[in-house]
mmCIF file as Biopython writes it, N, C-alpha, C and O atoms, coordinates in Angstrom:
data_model
#
loop_
_atom_site.group_PDB
_atom_site.id
_atom_site.type_symbol
_atom_site.label_atom_id
_atom_site.label_alt_id
_atom_site.label_comp_id
_atom_site.label_asym_id
_atom_site.label_entity_id
_atom_site.label_seq_id
_atom_site.pdbx_PDB_ins_code
_atom_site.Cartn_x
_atom_site.Cartn_y
_atom_site.Cartn_z
_atom_site.occupancy
_atom_site.B_iso_or_equiv
_atom_site.auth_seq_id
_atom_site.auth_asym_id
_atom_site.pdbx_PDB_model_num
ATOM 1   N N  . MET A ? 1  ? 0.883  -1.400 -0.096  1.0 0.0 1  A 1 
ATOM 2   C CA . MET A ? 1  ? 0.103  -0.124 -0.083  1.0 0.0 1  A 1 
ATOM 3   C C  . MET A ? 1  ? 0.799  1.109  0.039   1.0 0.0 1  A 1 
ATOM 4   O O  . MET A ? 1  ? 0.369  2.079  -0.585  1.0 0.0 1  A 1 
ATOM 5   N N  . VAL A ? 2  ? 1.971  1.231  0.862   1.0 0.0 2  A 1 
ATOM 6   C CA . VAL A ? 2  ? 2.734  2.567  0.827   1.0 0.0 2  A 1 
ATOM 7   C C  . VAL A ? 2  ? 3.601  2.583  -0.668  1.0 0.0 2  A 1 
ATOM 8   O O  . VAL A ? 2  ? 3.697  3.641  -1.290  1.0 0.0 2  A 1 
ATOM 9   N N  . GLY A ? 3  ? 4.048  1.664  -1.039  1.0 0.0 3  A 1 
ATOM 10  C CA . GLY A ? 3  ? 4.427  1.790  -2.306  1.0 0.0 3  A 1 
ATOM 11  C C  . GLY A ? 3  ? 3.585  2.235  -3.455  1.0 0.0 3  A 1 
ATOM 12  O O  . GLY A ? 3  ? 4.084  3.016  -4.266  1.0 0.0 3  A 1 
ATOM 13  N N  . GLU A ? 4  ? 2.357  1.816  -3.608  1.0 0.0 4  A 1 
ATOM 14  C CA . GLU A ? 4  ? 1.398  2.469  -4.421  1.0 0.0 4  A 1 
ATOM 15  C C  . GLU A ? 4  ? 1.167  3.852  -4.045  1.0 0.0 4  A 1 
ATOM 16  O O  . GLU A ? 4  ? 1.252  4.672  -4.960  1.0 0.0 4  A 1 
ATOM 17  N N  . VAL A ? 5  ? 0.895  4.271  -2.889  1.0 0.0 5  A 1 
ATOM 18  C CA . VAL A ? 5  ? 0.880  5.637  -2.579  1.0 0.0 5  A 1 
ATOM 19  C C  . VAL A ? 5  ? 2.312  6.437  -3.164  1.0 0.0 5  A 1 
ATOM 20  O O  . VAL A ? 5  ? 2.252  7.358  -3.978  1.0 0.0 5  A 1 
ATOM 21  N N  . ALA A ? 6  ? 3.134  6.096  -2.798  1.0 0.0 6  A 1 
ATOM 22  C CA . ALA A ? 6  ? 4.618  6.725  -3.384  1.0 0.0 6  A 1 
ATOM 23  C C  . ALA A ? 6  ? 4.643  6.646  -4.752  1.0 0.0 6  A 1 
ATOM 24  O O  . ALA A ? 6  ? 5.127  7.568  -5.408  1.0 0.0 6  A 1 
ATOM 25  N N  . LEU A ? 7  ? 4.099  5.484  -5.366  1.0 0.0 7  A 1 
ATOM 26  C CA . LEU A ? 7  ? 4.337  5.697  -7.036  1.0 0.0 7  A 1 
ATOM 27  C C  . LEU A ? 7  ? 3.288  6.844  -7.522  1.0 0.0 7  A 1 
ATOM 28  O O  . LEU A ? 7  ? 3.677  7.738  -8.273  1.0 0.0 7  A 1 
ATOM 29  N N  . ALA A ? 8  ? 1.869  6.777  -7.037  1.0 0.0 8  A 1 
ATOM 30  C CA . ALA A ? 8  ? 1.349  7.957  -7.394  1.0 0.0 8  A 1 
ATOM 31  C C  . ALA A ? 8  ? 1.335  9.029  -6.913  1.0 0.0 8  A 1 
ATOM 32  O O  . ALA A ? 8  ? 0.424  9.815  -7.171  1.0 0.0 8  A 1 
ATOM 33  N N  . CYS A ? 9  ? 2.398  9.354  -6.045  1.0 0.0 9  A 1 
ATOM 34  C CA . CYS A ? 9  ? 2.659  10.669 -5.574  1.0 0.0 9  A 1 
ATOM 35  C C  . CYS A ? 9  ? 3.922  11.084 -6.584  1.0 0.0 9  A 1 
ATOM 36  O O  . CYS A ? 9  ? 4.283  12.223 -6.879  1.0 0.0 9  A 1 
ATOM 37  N N  . MET A ? 10 ? 4.400  9.995  -6.958  1.0 0.0 10 A 1 
ATOM 38  C CA . MET A ? 10 ? 5.656  10.423 -8.140  1.0 0.0 10 A 1 
ATOM 39  C C  . MET A ? 10 ? 5.152  10.576 -9.256  1.0 0.0 10 A 1 
ATOM 40  O O  . MET A ? 10 ? 5.687  11.429 -9.964  1.0 0.0 10 A 1 
ATOM 41  N N  . LEU A ? 11 ? 4.143  9.939  -9.730  1.0 0.0 11 A 1 
ATOM 42  C CA . LEU A ? 11 ? 3.680  9.975  -11.032 1.0 0.0 11 A 1 
ATOM 43  C C  . LEU A ? 11 ? 2.605  11.643 -10.807 1.0 0.0 11 A 1 
ATOM 44  O O  . LEU A ? 11 ? 2.476  12.371 -11.791 1.0 0.0 11 A 1 
ATOM 45  N N  . LEU A ? 12 ? 2.166  11.904 -9.907  1.0 0.0 12 A 1 
ATOM 46  C CA . LEU A ? 12 ? 1.514  13.077 -9.792  1.0 0.0 12 A 1 
ATOM 47  C C  . LEU A ? 12 ? 2.641  14.232 -9.863  1.0 0.0 12 A 1 
ATOM 48  O O  . LEU A ? 12 ? 2.294  15.260 -10.444 1.0 0.0 12 A 1 
ATOM 49  N N  . VAL A ? 13 ? 3.769  14.189 -9.412  1.0 0.0 13 A 1 
ATOM 50  C CA . VAL A ? 13 ? 4.606  15.241 -9.457  1.0 0.0 13 A 1 
ATOM 51  C C  . VAL A ? 13 ? 5.217  15.387 -10.812 1.0 0.0 13 A 1 
ATOM 52  O O  . VAL A ? 13 ? 5.298  16.512 -11.305 1.0 0.0 13 A 1 
ATOM 53  N N  . CYS A ? 14 ? 5.647  14.348 -11.445 1.0 0.0 14 A 1 
ATOM 54  C CA . CYS A ? 14 ? 5.951  14.285 -12.801 1.0 0.0 14 A 1 
ATOM 55  C C  . CYS A ? 14 ? 5.096  14.851 -13.622 1.0 0.0 14 A 1 
ATOM 56  O O  . CYS A ? 14 ? 5.485  15.768 -14.345 1.0 0.0 14 A 1 
ATOM 57  N N  . SER A ? 15 ? 3.722  14.388 -13.662 1.0 0.0 15 A 1 
ATOM 58  C CA . SER A ? 15 ? 2.796  15.179 -14.567 1.0 0.0 15 A 1 
ATOM 59  C C  . SER A ? 15 ? 2.857  16.626 -14.310 1.0 0.0 15 A 1 
ATOM 60  O O  . SER A ? 15 ? 2.785  17.398 -15.267 1.0 0.0 15 A 1 
ATOM 61  N N  . GLY A ? 16 ? 2.975  17.033 -13.198 1.0 0.0 16 A 1 
ATOM 62  C CA . GLY A ? 16 ? 2.819  18.403 -12.947 1.0 0.0 16 A 1 
ATOM 63  C C  . GLY A ? 16 ? 3.928  19.075 -13.568 1.0 0.0 16 A 1 
ATOM 64  O O  . GLY A ? 16 ? 3.793  20.194 -14.062 1.0 0.0 16 A 1 
ATOM 65  N N  . LEU A ? 17 ? 4.917  18.507 -13.568 1.0 0.0 17 A 1 
ATOM 66  C CA . LEU A ? 17 ? 6.275  19.035 -14.112 1.0 0.0 17 A 1 
ATOM 67  C C  . LEU A ? 17 ? 6.098  19.177 -15.601 1.0 0.0 17 A 1 
ATOM 68  O O  . LEU A ? 17 ? 6.394  20.137 -16.312 1.0 0.0 17 A 1 
ATOM 69  N N  . LEU A ? 18 ? 5.545  18.006 -15.929 1.0 0.0 18 A 1 
ATOM 70  C CA . LEU A ? 18 ? 5.657  17.987 -17.563 1.0 0.0 18 A 1 
ATOM 71  C C  . LEU A ? 18 ? 4.654  18.730 -17.842 1.0 0.0 18 A 1 
ATOM 72  O O  . LEU A ? 18 ? 4.817  19.110 -19.001 1.0 0.0 18 A 1 
ATOM 73  N N  . ILE A ? 19 ? 3.406  19.279 -17.287 1.0 0.0 19 A 1 
ATOM 74  C CA . ILE A ? 19 ? 2.609  20.222 -17.690 1.0 0.0 19 A 1 
ATOM 75  C C  . ILE A ? 19 ? 3.314  21.843 -17.708 1.0 0.0 19 A 1 
ATOM 76  O O  . ILE A ? 19 ? 3.262  22.586 -18.688 1.0 0.0 19 A 1 
ATOM 77  N N  . GLN A ? 20 ? 3.864  22.129 -16.608 1.0 0.0 20 A 1 
ATOM 78  C CA . GLN A ? 20 ? 4.705  23.155 -16.546 1.0 0.0 20 A 1 
ATOM 79  C C  . GLN A ? 20 ? 5.756  23.394 -17.587 1.0 0.0 20 A 1 
ATOM 80  O O  . GLN A ? 20 ? 5.928  24.430 -18.229 1.0 0.0 20 A 1 
ATOM 81  N N  . ALA A ? 21 ? 6.427  22.283 -17.653 1.0 0.0 21 A 1 
ATOM 82  C CA . ALA A ? 21 ? 7.394  22.401 -19.236 1.0 0.0 21 A 1 
ATOM 83  C C  . ALA A ? 21 ? 6.607  22.692 -20.303 1.0 0.0 21 A 1 
ATOM 84  O O  . ALA A ? 21 ? 6.946  23.706 -20.914 1.0 0.0 21 A 1 
ATOM 85  N N  . PHE A ? 22 ? 5.613  22.079 -20.728 1.0 0.0 22 A 1 
ATOM 86  C CA . PHE A ? 22 ? 4.732  22.408 -21.863 1.0 0.0 22 A 1 
ATOM 87  C C  . PHE A ? 22 ? 4.291  23.606 -21.790 1.0 0.0 22 A 1 
ATOM 88  O O  . PHE A ? 22 ? 4.426  24.251 -22.830 1.0 0.0 22 A 1 
ATOM 89  N N  . ARG A ? 23 ? 3.758  24.188 -20.831 1.0 0.0 23 A 1 
ATOM 90  C CA . ARG A ? 23 ? 3.452  25.686 -20.749 1.0 0.0 23 A 1 
ATOM 91  C C  . ARG A ? 23 ? 4.521  26.684 -21.178 1.0 0.0 23 A 1 
ATOM 92  O O  . ARG A ? 23 ? 4.436  27.765 -21.762 1.0 0.0 23 A 1 
ATOM 93  N N  . LYS A ? 24 ? 5.475  26.040 -20.742 1.0 0.0 24 A 1 
ATOM 94  C CA . LYS A ? 24 ? 6.966  27.320 -20.754 1.0 0.0 24 A 1 
ATOM 95  C C  . LYS A ? 24 ? 7.344  27.011 -22.365 1.0 0.0 24 A 1 
ATOM 96  O O  . LYS A ? 24 ? 8.023  27.897 -22.884 1.0 0.0 24 A 1 
ATOM 97  N N  . VAL A ? 25 ? 7.001  25.901 -23.199 1.0 0.0 25 A 1 
ATOM 98  C CA . VAL A ? 25 ? 7.417  25.788 -24.497 1.0 0.0 25 A 1 
ATOM 99  C C  . VAL A ? 25 ? 6.553  26.472 -25.417 1.0 0.0 25 A 1 
ATOM 100 O O  . VAL A ? 25 ? 7.019  26.816 -26.503 1.0 0.0 25 A 1 
ATOM 101 N N  . LEU A ? 26 ? 5.341  26.717 -25.125 1.0 0.0 26 A 1 
ATOM 102 C CA . LEU A ? 26 ? 4.317  27.129 -25.700 1.0 0.0 26 A 1 
ATOM 103 C C  . LEU A ? 26 ? 4.513  28.770 -25.747 1.0 0.0 26 A 1 
ATOM 104 O O  . LEU A ? 26 ? 3.902  29.413 -26.600 1.0 0.0 26 A 1 
ATOM 105 N N  . HIS A ? 27 ? 5.356  29.402 -24.834 1.0 0.0 27 A 1 
ATOM 106 C CA . HIS A ? 27 ? 5.553  30.723 -24.839 1.0 0.0 27 A 1 
ATOM 107 C C  . HIS A ? 27 ? 7.029  30.995 -25.207 1.0 0.0 27 A 1 
ATOM 108 O O  . HIS A ? 27 ? 7.641  32.020 -24.908 1.0 0.0 27 A 1 
ATOM 109 N N  . VAL A ? 28 ? 7.443  30.103 -25.789 1.0 0.0 28 A 1 
ATOM 110 C CA . VAL A ? 28 ? 9.206  30.407 -26.105 1.0 0.0 28 A 1 
ATOM 111 C C  . VAL A ? 28 ? 8.912  31.206 -27.350 1.0 0.0 28 A 1 
ATOM 112 O O  . VAL A ? 28 ? 7.853  30.977 -27.935 1.0 0.0 28 A 1 
ATOM 113 N N  . ASP A ? 29 ? 9.792  32.176 -27.843 1.0 0.0 29 A 1 
ATOM 114 C CA . ASP A ? 29 ? 10.109 32.814 -29.223 1.0 0.0 29 A 1 
ATOM 115 C C  . ASP A ? 29 ? 10.563 32.106 -29.924 1.0 0.0 29 A 1 
ATOM 116 O O  . ASP A ? 29 ? 11.587 31.567 -29.504 1.0 0.0 29 A 1 
ATOM 117 N N  . PRO A ? 30 ? 10.142 31.756 -31.182 1.0 0.0 30 A 1 
ATOM 118 C CA . PRO A ? 30 ? 10.464 30.775 -32.087 1.0 0.0 30 A 1 
ATOM 119 C C  . PRO A ? 30 ? 11.646 31.622 -32.807 1.0 0.0 30 A 1 
ATOM 120 O O  . PRO A ? 30 ? 12.432 30.864 -33.374 1.0 0.0 30 A 1 
ATOM 121 N N  . GLY A ? 31 ? 11.933 32.813 -32.915 1.0 0.0 31 A 1 
ATOM 122 C CA . GLY A ? 31 ? 12.782 33.305 -33.635 1.0 0.0 31 A 1 
ATOM 123 C C  . GLY A ? 31 ? 12.301 34.059 -35.052 1.0 0.0 31 A 1 
ATOM 124 O O  . GLY A ? 31 ? 13.003 34.777 -35.765 1.0 0.0 31 A 1 
ATOM 125 N N  . PHE A ? 32 ? 11.034 33.722 -35.233 1.0 0.0 32 A 1 
ATOM 126 C CA . PHE A ? 32 ? 10.470 34.429 -36.445 1.0 0.0 32 A 1 
ATOM 127 C C  . PHE A ? 32 ? 9.105  34.391 -36.434 1.0 0.0 32 A 1 
ATOM 128 O O  . PHE A ? 32 ? 8.714  33.502 -35.676 1.0 0.0 32 A 1 
ATOM 129 N N  . ARG A ? 33 ? 8.190  35.012 -36.982 1.0 0.0 33 A 1 
ATOM 130 C CA . ARG A ? 33 ? 6.972  35.465 -37.048 1.0 0.0 33 A 1 
ATOM 131 C C  . ARG A ? 33 ? 6.241  34.158 -37.867 1.0 0.0 33 A 1 
ATOM 132 O O  . ARG A ? 33 ? 6.534  33.766 -38.997 1.0 0.0 33 A 1 
ATOM 133 N N  . PRO A ? 34 ? 5.181  33.595 -36.939 1.0 0.0 34 A 1 
ATOM 134 C CA . PRO A ? 34 ? 4.956  32.357 -38.146 1.0 0.0 34 A 1 
ATOM 135 C C  . PRO A ? 34 ? 3.329  32.823 -38.575 1.0 0.0 34 A 1 
ATOM 136 O O  . PRO A ? 34 ? 2.589  32.206 -39.340 1.0 0.0 34 A 1 
ATOM 137 N N  . ASP A ? 35 ? 3.093  33.801 -38.009 1.0 0.0 35 A 1 
ATOM 138 C CA . ASP A ? 35 ? 1.584  34.306 -38.612 1.0 0.0 35 A 1 
ATOM 139 C C  . ASP A ? 35 ? 1.970  34.693 -40.094 1.0 0.0 35 A 1 
ATOM 140 O O  . ASP A ? 35 ? 2.982  35.305 -40.433 1.0 0.0 35 A 1 
ATOM 141 N N  . HIS A ? 36 ? 0.793  34.135 -41.045 1.0 0.0 36 A 1 
ATOM 142 C CA . HIS A ? 36 ? 1.012  34.595 -42.581 1.0 0.0 36 A 1 
ATOM 143 C C  . HIS A ? 36 ? 2.089  33.714 -43.097 1.0 0.0 36 A 1 
ATOM 144 O O  . HIS A ? 36 ? 2.599  34.176 -44.118 1.0 0.0 36 A 1 
ATOM 145 N N  . LEU A ? 37 ? 2.657  32.431 -42.647 1.0 0.0 37 A 1 
ATOM 146 C CA . LEU A ? 37 ? 3.452  31.740 -43.022 1.0 0.0 37 A 1 
ATOM 147 C C  . LEU A ? 37 ? 2.711  30.579 -43.845 1.0 0.0 37 A 1 
ATOM 148 O O  . LEU A ? 37 ? 1.696  30.095 -43.345 1.0 0.0 37 A 1 
ATOM 149 N N  . MET A ? 38 ? 3.086  30.195 -44.857 1.0 0.0 38 A 1 
ATOM 150 C CA . MET A ? 38 ? 2.487  29.212 -45.651 1.0 0.0 38 A 1 
ATOM 151 C C  . MET A ? 38 ? 3.529  28.007 -45.864 1.0 0.0 38 A 1 
ATOM 152 O O  . MET A ? 38 ? 4.642  28.464 -46.121 1.0 0.0 38 A 1 
ATOM 153 N N  . THR A ? 39 ? 3.502  26.743 -45.838 1.0 0.0 39 A 1 
ATOM 154 C CA . THR A ? 39 ? 4.097  25.813 -46.078 1.0 0.0 39 A 1 
ATOM 155 C C  . THR A ? 39 ? 3.473  24.708 -46.946 1.0 0.0 39 A 1 
ATOM 156 O O  . THR A ? 39 ? 2.302  24.412 -46.710 1.0 0.0 39 A 1 
ATOM 157 N N  . TRP A ? 40 ? 4.175  24.024 -47.992 1.0 0.0 40 A 1 
ATOM 158 C CA . TRP A ? 40 ? 3.766  23.283 -48.792 1.0 0.0 40 A 1 
ATOM 159 C C  . TRP A ? 40 ? 4.507  22.105 -48.908 1.0 0.0 40 A 1 
ATOM 160 O O  . TRP A ? 40 ? 5.560  22.050 -48.274 1.0 0.0 40 A 1 
ATOM 161 N N  . GLN A ? 41 ? 4.130  21.049 -49.665 1.0 0.0 41 A 1 
ATOM 162 C CA . GLN A ? 41 ? 5.156  19.761 -49.711 1.0 0.0 41 A 1 
ATOM 163 C C  . GLN A ? 41 ? 4.544  19.659 -51.656 1.0 0.0 41 A 1 
ATOM 164 O O  . GLN A ? 41 ? 3.433  19.840 -52.153 1.0 0.0 41 A 1 
ATOM 165 N N  . LEU A ? 42 ? 5.737  19.334 -52.200 1.0 0.0 42 A 1 
ATOM 166 C CA . LEU A ? 42 ? 5.873  18.714 -53.585 1.0 0.0 42 A 1 
ATOM 167 C C  . LEU A ? 42 ? 6.383  17.327 -53.948 1.0 0.0 42 A 1 
ATOM 168 O O  . LEU A ? 42 ? 7.519  16.937 -53.677 1.0 0.0 42 A 1 
ATOM 169 N N  . ASP A ? 43 ? 5.477  16.628 -54.569 1.0 0.0 43 A 1 
ATOM 170 C CA . ASP A ? 43 ? 6.127  15.372 -54.979 1.0 0.0 43 A 1 
ATOM 171 C C  . ASP A ? 43 ? 6.305  15.301 -56.211 1.0 0.0 43 A 1 
ATOM 172 O O  . ASP A ? 43 ? 5.250  15.409 -56.836 1.0 0.0 43 A 1 
ATOM 173 N N  . LEU A ? 44 ? 7.555  15.109 -57.068 1.0 0.0 44 A 1 
ATOM 174 C CA . LEU A ? 44 ? 7.589  15.105 -58.396 1.0 0.0 44 A 1 
ATOM 175 C C  . LEU A ? 44 ? 7.279  13.970 -58.829 1.0 0.0 44 A 1 
ATOM 176 O O  . LEU A ? 44 ? 7.632  13.085 -58.050 1.0 0.0 44 A 1 
ATOM 177 N N  . PRO A ? 45 ? 6.735  13.580 -59.802 1.0 0.0 45 A 1 
ATOM 178 C CA . PRO A ? 45 ? 6.365  12.383 -60.464 1.0 0.0 45 A 1 
ATOM 179 C C  . PRO A ? 45 ? 7.717  11.549 -60.829 1.0 0.0 45 A 1 
ATOM 180 O O  . PRO A ? 45 ? 8.604  12.066 -61.508 1.0 0.0 45 A 1 
ATOM 181 N N  . ALA A ? 46 ? 7.804  10.281 -60.348 1.0 0.0 46 A 1 
ATOM 182 C CA . ALA A ? 46 ? 9.127  9.471  -60.561 1.0 0.0 46 A 1 
ATOM 183 C C  . ALA A ? 46 ? 9.155  9.049  -62.140 1.0 0.0 46 A 1 
ATOM 184 O O  . ALA A ? 46 ? 10.194 8.602  -62.627 1.0 0.0 46 A 1 
ATOM 185 N N  . VAL A ? 47 ? 8.181  9.182  -62.777 1.0 0.0 47 A 1 
ATOM 186 C CA . VAL A ? 47 ? 8.126  8.729  -64.288 1.0 0.0 47 A 1 
ATOM 187 C C  . VAL A ? 47 ? 8.788  9.992  -64.942 1.0 0.0 47 A 1 
ATOM 188 O O  . VAL A ? 47 ? 9.670  9.751  -65.766 1.0 0.0 47 A 1 
ATOM 189 N N  . LYS A ? 48 ? 8.512  11.195 -64.710 1.0 0.0 48 A 1 
ATOM 190 C CA . LYS A ? 48 ? 9.037  12.052 -65.265 1.0 0.0 48 A 1 
ATOM 191 C C  . LYS A ? 48 ? 10.506 12.479 -64.823 1.0 0.0 48 A 1 
ATOM 192 O O  . LYS A ? 48 ? 11.431 12.696 -65.605 1.0 0.0 48 A 1 
ATOM 193 N N  . TYR A ? 49 ? 10.549 12.546 -63.726 1.0 0.0 49 A 1 
ATOM 194 C CA . TYR A ? 49 ? 12.061 12.701 -63.045 1.0 0.0 49 A 1 
ATOM 195 C C  . TYR A ? 49 ? 12.454 11.553 -62.259 1.0 0.0 49 A 1 
ATOM 196 O O  . TYR A ? 49 ? 12.305 11.501 -61.038 1.0 0.0 49 A 1 
ATOM 197 N N  . PRO A ? 50 ? 12.966 10.614 -62.978 1.0 0.0 50 A 1 
ATOM 198 C CA . PRO A ? 50 ? 13.440 9.281  -62.221 1.0 0.0 50 A 1 
ATOM 199 C C  . PRO A ? 50 ? 14.750 9.218  -61.472 1.0 0.0 50 A 1 
ATOM 200 O O  . PRO A ? 50 ? 15.134 8.306  -60.740 1.0 0.0 50 A 1 
ATOM 201 N N  . LYS A ? 51 ? 15.376 10.352 -61.783 1.0 0.0 51 A 1 
ATOM 202 C CA . LYS A ? 51 ? 16.815 10.374 -61.103 1.0 0.0 51 A 1 
ATOM 203 C C  . LYS A ? 51 ? 16.961 11.521 -60.399 1.0 0.0 51 A 1 
ATOM 204 O O  . LYS A ? 51 ? 16.486 12.529 -60.923 1.0 0.0 51 A 1 
ATOM 205 N N  . ALA A ? 52 ? 17.697 11.673 -58.945 1.0 0.0 52 A 1 
ATOM 206 C CA . ALA A ? 52 ? 17.978 12.509 -58.063 1.0 0.0 52 A 1 
ATOM 207 C C  . ALA A ? 52 ? 18.259 13.953 -58.537 1.0 0.0 52 A 1 
ATOM 208 O O  . ALA A ? 52 ? 17.727 15.028 -58.262 1.0 0.0 52 A 1 
ATOM 209 N N  . GLU A ? 53 ? 19.326 13.586 -59.380 1.0 0.0 53 A 1 
ATOM 210 C CA . GLU A ? 53 ? 19.856 15.117 -60.272 1.0 0.0 53 A 1 
ATOM 211 C C  . GLU A ? 53 ? 18.511 15.753 -60.681 1.0 0.0 53 A 1 
ATOM 212 O O  . GLU A ? 53 ? 18.088 16.738 -60.076 1.0 0.0 53 A 1 
ATOM 213 N N  . GLN A ? 54 ? 17.870 15.218 -61.657 1.0 0.0 54 A 1 
ATOM 214 C CA . GLN A ? 54 ? 16.801 15.623 -62.191 1.0 0.0 54 A 1 
ATOM 215 C C  . GLN A ? 54 ? 15.751 16.424 -61.467 1.0 0.0 54 A 1 
ATOM 216 O O  . GLN A ? 54 ? 15.265 17.474 -61.888 1.0 0.0 54 A 1 
ATOM 217 N N  . GLN A ? 55 ? 15.379 15.678 -60.065 1.0 0.0 55 A 1 
ATOM 218 C CA . GLN A ? 55 ? 14.628 16.115 -59.116 1.0 0.0 55 A 1 
ATOM 219 C C  . GLN A ? 55 ? 15.160 17.417 -58.571 1.0 0.0 55 A 1 
ATOM 220 O O  . GLN A ? 55 ? 14.438 18.410 -58.650 1.0 0.0 55 A 1 
ATOM 221 N N  . LEU A ? 56 ? 16.349 17.504 -58.029 1.0 0.0 56 A 1 
ATOM 222 C CA . LEU A ? 56 ? 17.211 18.486 -57.415 1.0 0.0 56 A 1 
ATOM 223 C C  . LEU A ? 56 ? 17.104 19.548 -58.511 1.0 0.0 56 A 1 
ATOM 224 O O  . LEU A ? 56 ? 16.774 20.659 -58.096 1.0 0.0 56 A 1 
ATOM 225 N N  . ALA A ? 57 ? 17.315 19.432 -59.821 1.0 0.0 57 A 1 
ATOM 226 C CA . ALA A ? 57 ? 17.231 20.667 -60.783 1.0 0.0 57 A 1 
ATOM 227 C C  . ALA A ? 57 ? 15.770 21.110 -60.684 1.0 0.0 57 A 1 
ATOM 228 O O  . ALA A ? 57 ? 15.545 22.297 -60.446 1.0 0.0 57 A 1 
ATOM 229 N N  . ALA A ? 58 ? 14.797 20.282 -60.843 1.0 0.0 58 A 1 
ATOM 230 C CA . ALA A ? 58 ? 13.542 20.699 -60.959 1.0 0.0 58 A 1 
ATOM 231 C C  . ALA A ? 58 ? 12.884 21.625 -59.529 1.0 0.0 58 A 1 
ATOM 232 O O  . ALA A ? 58 ? 12.093 22.556 -59.683 1.0 0.0 58 A 1 
ATOM 233 N N  . TYR A ? 59 ? 13.344 21.197 -58.269 1.0 0.0 59 A 1 
ATOM 234 C CA . TYR A ? 59 ? 13.211 21.863 -57.418 1.0 0.0 59 A 1 
ATOM 235 C C  . TYR A ? 59 ? 14.091 23.496 -57.239 1.0 0.0 59 A 1 
ATOM 236 O O  . TYR A ? 59 ? 13.589 24.549 -56.845 1.0 0.0 59 A 1 
ATOM 237 N N  . ARG A ? 60 ? 15.266 23.296 -57.594 1.0 0.0 60 A 1 
ATOM 238 C CA . ARG A ? 60 ? 15.747 24.390 -57.856 1.0 0.0 60 A 1 
ATOM 239 C C  . ARG A ? 60 ? 15.391 25.705 -58.740 1.0 0.0 60 A 1 
ATOM 240 O O  . ARG A ? 60 ? 15.564 26.912 -58.573 1.0 0.0 60 A 1 
ATOM 241 N N  . GLU A ? 61 ? 14.755 24.821 -59.860 1.0 0.0 61 A 1 
ATOM 242 C CA . GLU A ? 61 ? 14.100 25.790 -60.731 1.0 0.0 61 A 1 
ATOM 243 C C  . GLU A ? 61 ? 12.741 26.329 -60.208 1.0 0.0 61 A 1 
ATOM 244 O O  . GLU A ? 61 ? 12.259 27.400 -60.576 1.0 0.0 61 A 1 
ATOM 245 N N  . LEU A ? 62 ? 12.303 25.680 -59.524 1.0 0.0 62 A 1 
ATOM 246 C CA . LEU A ? 62 ? 11.186 26.245 -58.599 1.0 0.0 62 A 1 
ATOM 247 C C  . LEU A ? 62 ? 11.182 27.440 -57.818 1.0 0.0 62 A 1 
ATOM 248 O O  . LEU A ? 62 ? 10.428 28.408 -57.713 1.0 0.0 62 A 1 
ATOM 249 N N  . VAL A ? 63 ? 12.564 26.967 -57.156 1.0 0.0 63 A 1 
ATOM 250 C CA . VAL A ? 63 ? 13.153 28.274 -56.071 1.0 0.0 63 A 1 
ATOM 251 C C  . VAL A ? 63 ? 13.366 29.228 -56.731 1.0 0.0 63 A 1 
ATOM 252 O O  . VAL A ? 63 ? 12.926 30.305 -56.329 1.0 0.0 63 A 1 
ATOM 253 N N  . ALA A ? 64 ? 13.927 29.182 -57.662 1.0 0.0 64 A 1 
ATOM 254 C CA . ALA A ? 64 ? 14.482 30.415 -58.807 1.0 0.0 64 A 1 
ATOM 255 C C  . ALA A ? 64 ? 13.273 31.088 -59.119 1.0 0.0 64 A 1 
ATOM 256 O O  . ALA A ? 64 ? 13.501 32.266 -59.395 1.0 0.0 64 A 1 
ATOM 257 N N  . VAL A ? 65 ? 12.131 30.799 -59.177 1.0 0.0 65 A 1 
ATOM 258 C CA . VAL A ? 65 ? 11.186 31.632 -59.923 1.0 0.0 65 A 1 
ATOM 259 C C  . VAL A ? 65 ? 10.627 32.317 -59.020 1.0 0.0 65 A 1 
ATOM 260 O O  . VAL A ? 65 ? 9.759  33.138 -59.316 1.0 0.0 65 A 1 
#
């Protein structure tokens, strides 16, 4: 019984510390402004770009535009 109470107390303390750490992470400045930020993923067709060099050239051309 004493072991179960000790384990429950340890879990309670650990969960409190985890919640506290999570709250701090939410308020950390990421170093950039994430509002109005758009991300996307592009998968090139393997039939048209079978080699890695061709894919890299296509990505570079897209970035240059």
